[in-house]
Every structure is written in structure tokens, then in C-alpha cells.
CSV table of C-alpha atoms in Angstrom, one decimal:
chain,number,residue,atom,x,y,z
A,54,MET,CA,18.4,-77.0,-9.8
A,55,GLU,CA,21.5,-77.9,-7.9
A,56,LEU,CA,20.6,-79.6,-4.6
A,57,GLN,CA,23.3,-77.7,-2.7
A,58,ARG,CA,22.1,-74.3,-3.8
A,59,TYR,CA,19.5,-73.9,-1.1
A,60,ASN,CA,20.3,-75.0,2.5
A,61,ARG,CA,18.4,-72.5,4.5
A,62,LEU,CA,14.7,-71.8,4.9
A,63,LEU,CA,13.7,-68.3,6.1
A,64,LEU,CA,10.2,-67.5,7.2
A,65,ILE,CA,9.6,-63.7,7.1
A,66,PHE,CA,6.7,-62.4,9.2
A,67,ILE,CA,5.2,-59.1,8.1
A,68,HIS,CA,2.8,-57.2,10.3
A,69,GLY,CA,-0.1,-55.2,8.9
A,70,PHE,CA,-1.6,-51.7,9.4
A,71,LYS,CA,-0.4,-50.3,12.8
A,72,GLY,CA,1.1,-53.6,13.7
A,73,ASN,CA,4.5,-54.3,15.2
A,74,GLU,CA,7.0,-57.0,16.0
A,75,ARG,CA,4.7,-58.4,18.7
A,76,THR,CA,1.8,-59.0,16.3
A,77,PHE,CA,2.6,-62.7,15.9
A,78,GLU,CA,3.3,-63.4,19.5
A,79,ASP,CA,4.9,-66.9,19.8
A,80,PHE,CA,3.6,-68.2,16.5
A,81,PRO,CA,6.9,-67.7,14.5
A,82,GLU,CA,9.0,-69.6,17.1
A,83,ARG,CA,6.5,-72.4,17.3
A,84,LEU,CA,6.7,-72.9,13.5
A,85,ARG,CA,10.5,-72.7,13.6
A,86,THR,CA,10.8,-75.4,16.3
A,87,VAL,CA,8.5,-77.9,14.6
A,88,LEU,CA,10.0,-77.3,11.1
A,89,THR,CA,13.6,-77.6,12.5
A,90,ASN,CA,12.8,-81.1,13.7
A,91,SER,CA,10.9,-82.1,10.5
A,92,LEU,CA,13.0,-80.6,7.7
A,93,THR,CA,16.5,-82.0,8.2
A,94,ALA,CA,17.7,-80.9,4.7
A,95,VAL,CA,17.6,-77.2,5.5
A,96,ASP,CA,18.3,-74.9,8.4
A,97,VAL,CA,15.1,-73.2,9.5
A,98,ASP,CA,15.1,-69.6,10.7
A,99,VAL,CA,12.4,-67.0,11.3
A,100,VAL,CA,12.5,-63.3,11.3
A,101,VAL,CA,9.9,-60.6,11.9
A,102,TYR,CA,10.3,-57.9,9.4
A,103,PRO,CA,11.3,-54.8,11.3
A,104,GLN,CA,8.4,-52.5,12.2
A,105,TYR,CA,7.7,-50.1,9.4
A,106,GLU,CA,5.6,-47.0,9.2
A,107,THR,CA,2.2,-47.9,7.6
A,108,ARG,CA,1.9,-44.6,5.8
A,109,GLY,CA,2.4,-43.4,2.3
A,110,ASP,CA,2.0,-45.6,-0.8
A,111,LEU,CA,1.8,-49.3,-0.3
A,112,LYS,CA,4.0,-49.7,-3.4
A,113,ALA,CA,6.8,-47.9,-1.6
A,114,ALA,CA,6.5,-50.2,1.3
A,115,ALA,CA,6.6,-53.2,-1.0
A,116,THR,CA,9.8,-51.9,-2.7
A,117,ASN,CA,11.5,-51.5,0.7
A,118,LEU,CA,10.6,-55.0,1.6
A,119,CYS,CA,11.9,-56.4,-1.7
A,120,ASN,CA,15.2,-54.5,-1.3
A,121,TRP,CA,15.5,-55.8,2.3
A,122,ILE,CA,15.1,-59.4,1.0
A,123,MET,CA,17.7,-58.9,-1.7
A,124,LYS,CA,20.1,-57.5,0.9
A,125,ILE,CA,19.7,-60.8,2.8
A,126,GLY,CA,21.0,-62.6,-0.3
A,127,GLU,CA,23.8,-60.2,-0.8
A,128,GLU,CA,25.0,-60.6,2.8
A,129,ARG,CA,25.0,-64.4,2.5
A,130,CYS,CA,26.9,-64.2,-0.8
A,131,GLU,CA,29.6,-62.0,0.9
A,132,HIS,CA,30.1,-64.9,3.4
A,133,GLY,CA,30.2,-67.5,0.6
A,134,LEU,CA,26.7,-68.8,1.5
A,135,PRO,CA,23.9,-69.6,-0.9
A,136,PRO,CA,20.7,-67.5,-0.8
A,137,PRO,CA,17.8,-68.8,1.3
A,138,LEU,CA,14.4,-70.2,0.3
A,139,ILE,CA,11.9,-67.7,1.6
A,140,VAL,CA,8.3,-68.0,2.7
A,141,LEU,CA,6.5,-64.6,3.3
A,142,MET,CA,4.0,-64.7,6.2
A,143,GLY,CA,1.8,-61.7,6.3
A,144,HIS,CA,-0.9,-60.7,8.8
A,145,SER,CA,-3.6,-58.2,7.7
A,146,MET,CA,-2.2,-55.8,5.1
A,147,GLY,CA,1.1,-57.5,5.5
A,148,GLY,CA,-0.3,-60.1,3.2
A,149,LEU,CA,-0.8,-57.4,0.5
A,150,LEU,CA,2.8,-56.3,1.1
A,151,ALA,CA,4.1,-59.8,0.8
A,152,ALA,CA,2.4,-60.3,-2.6
A,153,ASP,CA,3.6,-57.0,-4.0
A,154,ALA,CA,7.2,-57.7,-2.8
A,155,PHE,CA,7.1,-61.1,-4.5
A,156,PHE,CA,6.0,-59.5,-7.8
A,157,ASN,CA,8.8,-56.9,-7.4
A,158,LEU,CA,11.4,-59.6,-6.6
A,159,LYS,CA,10.3,-61.7,-9.6
A,160,GLU,CA,10.8,-58.7,-11.9
A,161,ALA,CA,14.2,-57.8,-10.3
A,162,THR,CA,15.4,-61.4,-10.8
A,163,ALA,CA,14.3,-61.4,-14.5
A,164,GLU,CA,16.2,-58.1,-15.1
A,165,ALA,CA,19.4,-59.0,-13.1
A,166,PRO,CA,22.6,-60.2,-14.9
A,167,GLU,CA,23.0,-64.0,-14.8
A,168,GLU,CA,25.9,-63.8,-12.3
A,169,GLU,CA,23.7,-61.9,-9.9
A,170,LYS,CA,20.6,-64.0,-10.2
A,171,LYS,CA,22.2,-66.9,-8.2
A,172,HIS,CA,22.5,-64.6,-5.2
A,173,ILE,CA,18.9,-63.5,-5.1
A,174,PRO,CA,16.7,-65.3,-2.5
A,175,LYS,CA,13.9,-67.4,-3.9
A,176,ILE,CA,10.3,-66.8,-2.6
A,177,ILE,CA,8.6,-70.2,-2.6
A,178,GLY,CA,5.4,-69.3,-0.9
A,179,ILE,CA,3.1,-66.7,0.7
A,180,LEU,CA,0.9,-67.5,3.7
A,181,ALA,CA,-1.5,-64.8,4.7
A,182,TYR,CA,-3.5,-64.4,7.8
A,183,ASP,CA,-6.8,-62.5,7.7
A,184,THR,CA,-5.5,-60.4,4.8
A,185,PRO,CA,-8.1,-58.4,3.1
A,186,TYR,CA,-7.2,-59.4,-0.4
A,187,TYR,CA,-10.7,-58.3,-1.6
A,188,GLY,CA,-11.1,-55.6,0.9
A,189,VAL,CA,-12.7,-55.3,4.4
A,190,GLU,CA,-16.3,-56.2,5.1
A,191,ALA,CA,-18.6,-53.2,4.6
A,192,ASN,CA,-20.5,-53.6,7.9
A,193,LEU,CA,-17.4,-54.3,9.9
A,194,PHE,CA,-17.0,-51.1,11.9
A,195,ALA,CA,-20.7,-50.4,12.2
A,196,GLU,CA,-21.1,-53.8,13.9
A,197,THR,CA,-18.1,-53.2,16.1
A,198,ALA,CA,-19.3,-49.7,17.0
A,199,ARG,CA,-22.6,-51.1,18.3
A,200,THR,CA,-20.8,-53.1,20.9
A,201,ARG,CA,-18.1,-50.6,21.8
A,202,ALA,CA,-19.4,-47.1,21.3
A,203,THR,CA,-20.3,-46.6,25.0
A,204,ASP,CA,-16.9,-47.8,26.2
A,205,LEU,CA,-15.2,-45.7,23.6
A,206,HIS,CA,-17.0,-42.6,24.5
A,207,SER,CA,-16.1,-42.9,28.2
A,208,LYS,CA,-12.4,-43.5,27.4
A,209,TYR,CA,-11.9,-41.3,24.4
A,210,GLY,CA,-14.7,-38.8,24.7
A,211,SER,CA,-12.6,-35.9,23.7
A,212,ALA,CA,-11.2,-37.7,20.7
A,213,ILE,CA,-14.6,-38.4,19.2
A,214,SER,CA,-14.8,-34.8,18.2
A,215,LEU,CA,-12.0,-35.6,15.8
A,216,VAL,CA,-14.4,-37.4,13.5
A,217,SER,CA,-16.4,-34.3,12.7
A,218,THR,CA,-13.1,-32.7,11.5
A,219,LEU,CA,-12.3,-35.7,9.4
A,220,GLY,CA,-15.6,-35.2,7.6
A,221,ALA,CA,-14.2,-31.9,6.2
A,222,ALA,CA,-10.6,-32.9,5.9
A,223,VAL,CA,-11.0,-36.1,3.9
A,224,LYS,CA,-12.3,-35.1,0.5
A,225,THR,CA,-12.9,-38.6,-0.6
A,226,ALA,CA,-15.7,-39.2,1.8
A,227,THR,CA,-19.1,-39.1,0.2
A,228,THR,CA,-20.9,-37.5,3.2
A,229,SER,CA,-20.1,-36.5,6.7
A,230,THR,CA,-23.4,-38.0,7.8
A,231,ALA,CA,-22.1,-41.5,7.2
A,232,VAL,CA,-19.0,-40.7,9.2
A,233,ALA,CA,-21.0,-39.2,12.1
A,234,ARG,CA,-23.4,-42.1,12.1
A,235,VAL,CA,-20.5,-44.5,12.8
A,236,ALA,CA,-18.7,-42.1,15.1
A,237,THR,CA,-21.3,-41.3,17.7
A,238,ASP,CA,-23.0,-43.5,20.3
A,239,SER,CA,-26.2,-43.2,18.2
A,240,VAL,CA,-24.5,-45.5,15.7
A,241,THR,CA,-27.2,-48.1,15.9
A,242,ALA,CA,-29.0,-46.3,13.1
A,243,ALA,CA,-26.2,-47.3,10.7
A,244,SER,CA,-27.5,-49.2,7.7
A,245,SER,CA,-26.5,-52.8,7.2
A,246,LYS,CA,-25.8,-51.9,3.6
A,247,MET,CA,-23.2,-49.2,4.4
A,248,LYS,CA,-20.5,-49.3,1.8
A,249,TRP,CA,-16.8,-49.6,2.3
A,250,GLY,CA,-16.3,-47.3,-0.6
A,251,THR,CA,-14.6,-44.2,0.8
A,252,ILE,CA,-11.4,-43.8,2.7
A,253,GLY,CA,-13.0,-41.2,4.9
A,254,ALA,CA,-15.4,-43.7,6.1
A,255,VAL,CA,-12.6,-46.2,6.7
A,256,VAL,CA,-10.6,-43.8,8.9
A,257,ALA,CA,-13.5,-42.3,10.8
A,258,ALA,CA,-15.0,-45.7,11.4
A,259,THR,CA,-11.7,-47.1,12.6
A,260,ALA,CA,-11.1,-44.2,15.0
A,261,ALA,CA,-14.6,-43.9,16.3
A,262,ALA,CA,-16.0,-47.4,16.2
A,263,GLY,CA,-13.8,-48.7,18.9
A,264,ALA,CA,-11.1,-50.5,17.0
A,265,THR,CA,-8.7,-49.3,19.6
A,266,ILE,CA,-6.7,-52.5,19.7
A,267,TYR,CA,-6.1,-52.3,16.0
A,268,TRP,CA,-4.8,-48.7,16.5
A,269,GLN,CA,-2.7,-49.8,19.4
A,270,LYS,CA,-4.7,-47.4,21.6
A,271,GLU,CA,-2.8,-44.4,20.2
A,272,ASN,CA,-3.9,-41.0,21.4
A,273,LEU,CA,-6.3,-39.9,18.8
A,274,GLN,CA,-6.1,-36.4,20.1
A,275,ASN,CA,-2.9,-35.9,18.1
A,276,GLY,CA,-5.3,-34.6,15.5
A,277,VAL,CA,-6.2,-35.0,11.9
A,278,SER,CA,-2.6,-34.8,10.7
A,279,TYR,CA,-1.7,-38.1,12.3
A,280,VAL,CA,-4.7,-39.9,10.8
A,281,THR,CA,-4.4,-38.5,7.3
A,282,GLU,CA,-0.7,-39.5,7.1
A,283,HIS,CA,-1.9,-43.1,6.9
A,284,LEU,CA,-4.7,-42.5,4.4
A,285,GLU,CA,-2.6,-43.4,1.4
A,286,PHE,CA,-1.6,-46.7,2.9
A,287,VAL,CA,-5.1,-47.8,3.8
A,288,LYS,CA,-6.5,-46.5,0.5
A,289,ALA,CA,-5.2,-49.7,-1.1
A,290,LEU,CA,-8.2,-51.4,0.4
A,291,THR,CA,-10.6,-49.3,-1.7
A,292,ARG,CA,-9.0,-50.0,-5.1
A,293,LYS,CA,-11.2,-53.0,-5.9
A,294,GLU,CA,-9.8,-53.7,-9.4
A,295,GLU,CA,-6.2,-53.7,-8.0
A,296,LEU,CA,-7.2,-56.0,-5.2
A,297,LYS,CA,-8.8,-58.5,-7.7
A,298,GLU,CA,-5.8,-58.2,-10.1
A,299,ARG,CA,-3.3,-59.0,-7.2
A,300,VAL,CA,-5.1,-62.3,-6.4
A,301,LYS,CA,-5.5,-63.1,-10.0
A,302,ARG,CA,-1.7,-62.8,-10.5
A,303,LEU,CA,-1.1,-65.0,-7.5
A,304,LYS,CA,-3.4,-67.6,-8.8
A,305,GLU,CA,-1.7,-67.6,-12.3
A,306,MET,CA,1.6,-68.1,-10.6
A,307,SER,CA,0.5,-71.1,-8.5
A,308,ASN,CA,2.9,-73.2,-10.5
A,309,GLU,CA,5.8,-71.1,-9.1
A,310,ILE,CA,4.7,-70.6,-5.5
A,311,ILE,CA,2.2,-71.8,-3.0
A,312,PHE,CA,-0.2,-69.1,-1.9
A,313,HIS,CA,-2.8,-69.5,0.8
A,314,CYS,CA,-4.8,-67.2,3.1
A,315,TYR,CA,-6.4,-68.1,6.4
A,316,TYR,CA,-9.2,-65.8,7.6
A,317,MET,CA,-11.1,-65.4,10.8
A,318,GLN,CA,-14.8,-66.1,11.3
A,319,ILE,CA,-17.1,-65.4,14.2
A,320,GLN,CA,-20.6,-66.4,14.8
A,321,GLY,CA,-22.9,-63.4,14.9
A,322,LYS,CA,-25.7,-63.1,17.5
A,323,SER,CA,-28.3,-63.4,14.8
A,324,GLY,CA,-26.7,-66.6,13.7
A,325,TYR,CA,-24.9,-65.5,10.6
A,326,VAL,CA,-21.1,-65.7,10.1
A,327,ARG,CA,-19.2,-62.5,10.3
A,328,THR,CA,-15.6,-61.8,9.0
A,329,PHE,CA,-13.1,-59.1,9.0
A,330,ILE,CA,-12.2,-59.5,5.4
A,331,ILE,CA,-14.5,-59.8,2.4
A,332,PRO,CA,-14.6,-63.6,1.7
A,333,PRO,CA,-13.2,-64.7,-1.6
A,334,PRO,CA,-15.3,-65.3,-4.7
A,335,GLU,CA,-15.8,-68.9,-5.9
A,336,GLU,CA,-13.0,-68.7,-8.5
A,337,THR,CA,-10.3,-68.2,-5.8
A,338,ALA,CA,-12.0,-69.9,-2.8
A,339,GLU,CA,-9.5,-72.8,-3.0
A,340,PHE,CA,-6.8,-70.4,-1.9
A,341,PHE,CA,-8.6,-69.3,1.3
A,342,THR,CA,-9.5,-71.2,4.5
A,343,PRO,CA,-11.8,-69.9,7.2
A,344,VAL,CA,-10.8,-70.2,10.8
A,345,LYS,CA,-13.4,-70.0,13.6
A,346,SER,CA,-12.7,-67.6,16.5
A,347,ALA,CA,-14.2,-67.2,19.9
A,348,ALA,CA,-13.5,-63.5,19.9
A,349,PRO,CA,-16.5,-61.1,20.6
A,350,ASP,CA,-16.2,-59.3,17.3
A,351,GLU,CA,-14.3,-59.2,14.0
A,352,VAL,CA,-11.7,-56.7,15.0
A,353,ASP,CA,-10.8,-58.7,18.1
A,354,ALA,CA,-10.7,-61.9,16.0
A,355,HIS,CA,-8.4,-60.1,13.6
A,356,THR,CA,-6.0,-58.7,16.2
A,357,THR,CA,-5.9,-61.8,18.4
A,358,MET,CA,-5.4,-64.3,15.7
A,359,PHE,CA,-2.1,-65.5,17.2
A,360,ASN,CA,-3.4,-65.6,20.8
A,361,PRO,CA,-4.2,-69.3,21.7
A,362,GLY,CA,-6.3,-68.1,24.6
A,363,ILE,CA,-8.8,-66.4,22.2
A,364,ASN,CA,-8.2,-68.2,18.9
A,365,HIS,CA,-9.1,-71.7,19.8
A,366,GLN,CA,-7.9,-72.9,16.4
A,367,TYR,CA,-4.4,-71.5,17.0
A,368,TYR,CA,-2.7,-74.8,17.0
A,369,GLN,CA,-4.6,-76.1,14.1
A,370,LEU,CA,-3.7,-73.0,12.2
A,371,GLY,CA,0.0,-73.6,13.0
A,372,ASP,CA,-0.3,-77.3,11.9
A,373,ALA,CA,-1.9,-76.3,8.6
A,374,SER,CA,0.8,-73.7,8.0
A,375,ILE,CA,3.6,-76.2,8.7
A,376,LYS,CA,2.1,-78.7,6.3
A,377,LEU,CA,2.0,-76.1,3.5
A,378,ILE,CA,5.6,-74.9,4.2
A,379,THR,CA,6.8,-78.5,4.1
A,380,VAL,CA,5.3,-79.0,0.7
A,381,MET,CA,6.9,-75.7,-0.5
A,382,VAL,CA,10.3,-76.8,0.6
A,383,ARG,CA,10.0,-80.3,-0.9
A,384,ASN,CA,8.9,-78.8,-4.2
A,385,ASN,CA,12.1,-76.8,-4.3
A,386,MET,CA,14.7,-79.4,-3.2
């Protein structure tokens, strides 16, 4: 590799389901400042991938991201500049999107004519933050509902009726009883063995269990049509074999890129550790690092990951990310 080929490092931050440009708060700028001072061989820049609609097939969103990355290389080429080294930084489902975009770019690079290959940016790493690479914890929304149901009912009482409609509208749900059990303020009867197996349960639980921060407090009274538009995007979390295969591919490509995921943990009242994501199995545990949070529940821990006032490990998280990014760059210079 020619040393002069890469002289710019670009960190691309990608939000997750119903996220936006504010998801990462000041985290991107902090990383840029530190890396600018420590990596003198490259110019460091950060960009938050423009807010996208988290609806439709996840594959389509990954294709759009891949095309956007390739456009960056084309624009630099037009100005006589080399393509950048890129690290994809995904929060929540943004981490899934980052992985799929990397796979797409790798295929596009392999198929491109030799003359065009040198203009394509090179992804050197993927850092994910509370990304459900193996899915979301089965008991997540039931636990959250127990602490938020009363507040939810008082604020969004009229929207709760939406859940009963979802039971009929979402054909993939196994029973409307499971939905209603999470949706109402009698949710305490929900079983600790409730399965995250159907998209109907996902949507109904999300809407009714009080994950209002995660939904950006949108007006749920817009009706079933608003919710169902996003079913296909969220459904990626229920395809267990695809989830496993994605991480397997990332592991197999560890000689090409550095991949790591940081995920949040909270201490439950009963003493056991609770997480937003399903923790990794032993065979891929080395690619995942838990981060303890002082948030009251898993959803808050997930959505306030980049808030130093709530995530007391915020600065340690930044330092760990910086160290990995530094290794990525040095491996490619």
C-alpha cells in the first residue's frame, strides 16, 4: 500500500431505529478532538450520517449507506484527493446497518474495474454501541413496562387502545393476549419467559411499555399505519439465523477490519444484570464489552449511552473507542 494513498480518517456515526443526528450528542466531536491531536499522519473528521427513515427493508437502508460512502470517494477523486479511511460507528440498529454496508462495499470493490477501485473509500473498522447483533432481550419491554405503565397510561391513555388494534393488524403475532399483557397496566402478570419471537410483540411492547424516549415521544394516535410502516425494518431483529450469520462474517473478516461492540448493563433490583441486547455467546464474546450504566432501566441505558450525566462510563467508553481507532489507523498506514 502506498503511504500517501490515505491521508484522511472519517468517522461515520449511524443512528438506530427512530434515532436522529442528536443521538450521539457530543461524543463524535470529543473523539475528533482527541484523535486530531494524537494521529498526526491523517486529518480526522467526523460526520453523522443524515437522518434516514427507519422503515422498509434493512437491506435497502444498507445499500443507501454504501452508495453514500462511495459518493464520498467519488467527490474526493473529482478534487484530486485520495479516498478516506473510514470507521463506521453505529448505535443500536445502526450497528447492523454498518455491518451490512461494509459487506456491500466489499462486494462493490471486488466487482469494480481496477481504475475505479483506487477511488473507493476503505472501511477499516466497525464500532457498535448497544447494537442487538443477536437480538433484543426477551424480557426487556415487560420489565420496562412494570416501572412505566402507570406514567404511560396517564400521558398516552388514548394511545393505549392502539395496541388492541395491532393484535389484529399484525399477522405475525402469535396471540393478542401476549400483546395486551404488555400493553396494559396489569402487565405485572407477564411471564419472565416471554419470547422475543414475533414482530407484533416487538411493536406493541415498544409502544405500550413506555419506551417513549426510544420512539422520540411521537404521537402514537397516528394509528396503526405509522407503526406498521416500520415493521419490516425492525423485523431484522427476529431473524435469528441472519443475526448469527452477520456476526460470524464479521469474525471471519477480523484480519481485514477491527470490529467491536460495547453494550450497556444495569443492575436489576433483584441483583441480576439486565441488558438491552442479548449478550453474545462465548464464541464471539471477545468482540463485545459490557458497560455499566446508572440508568433506571434498559431502555434508558440504551438511549442515554452518550449522556455523561447518566452513563458514568461515558469517558471510559470514549477512551476505549479512541484506542481501537488508533490501532485501526496504524494497521493501515
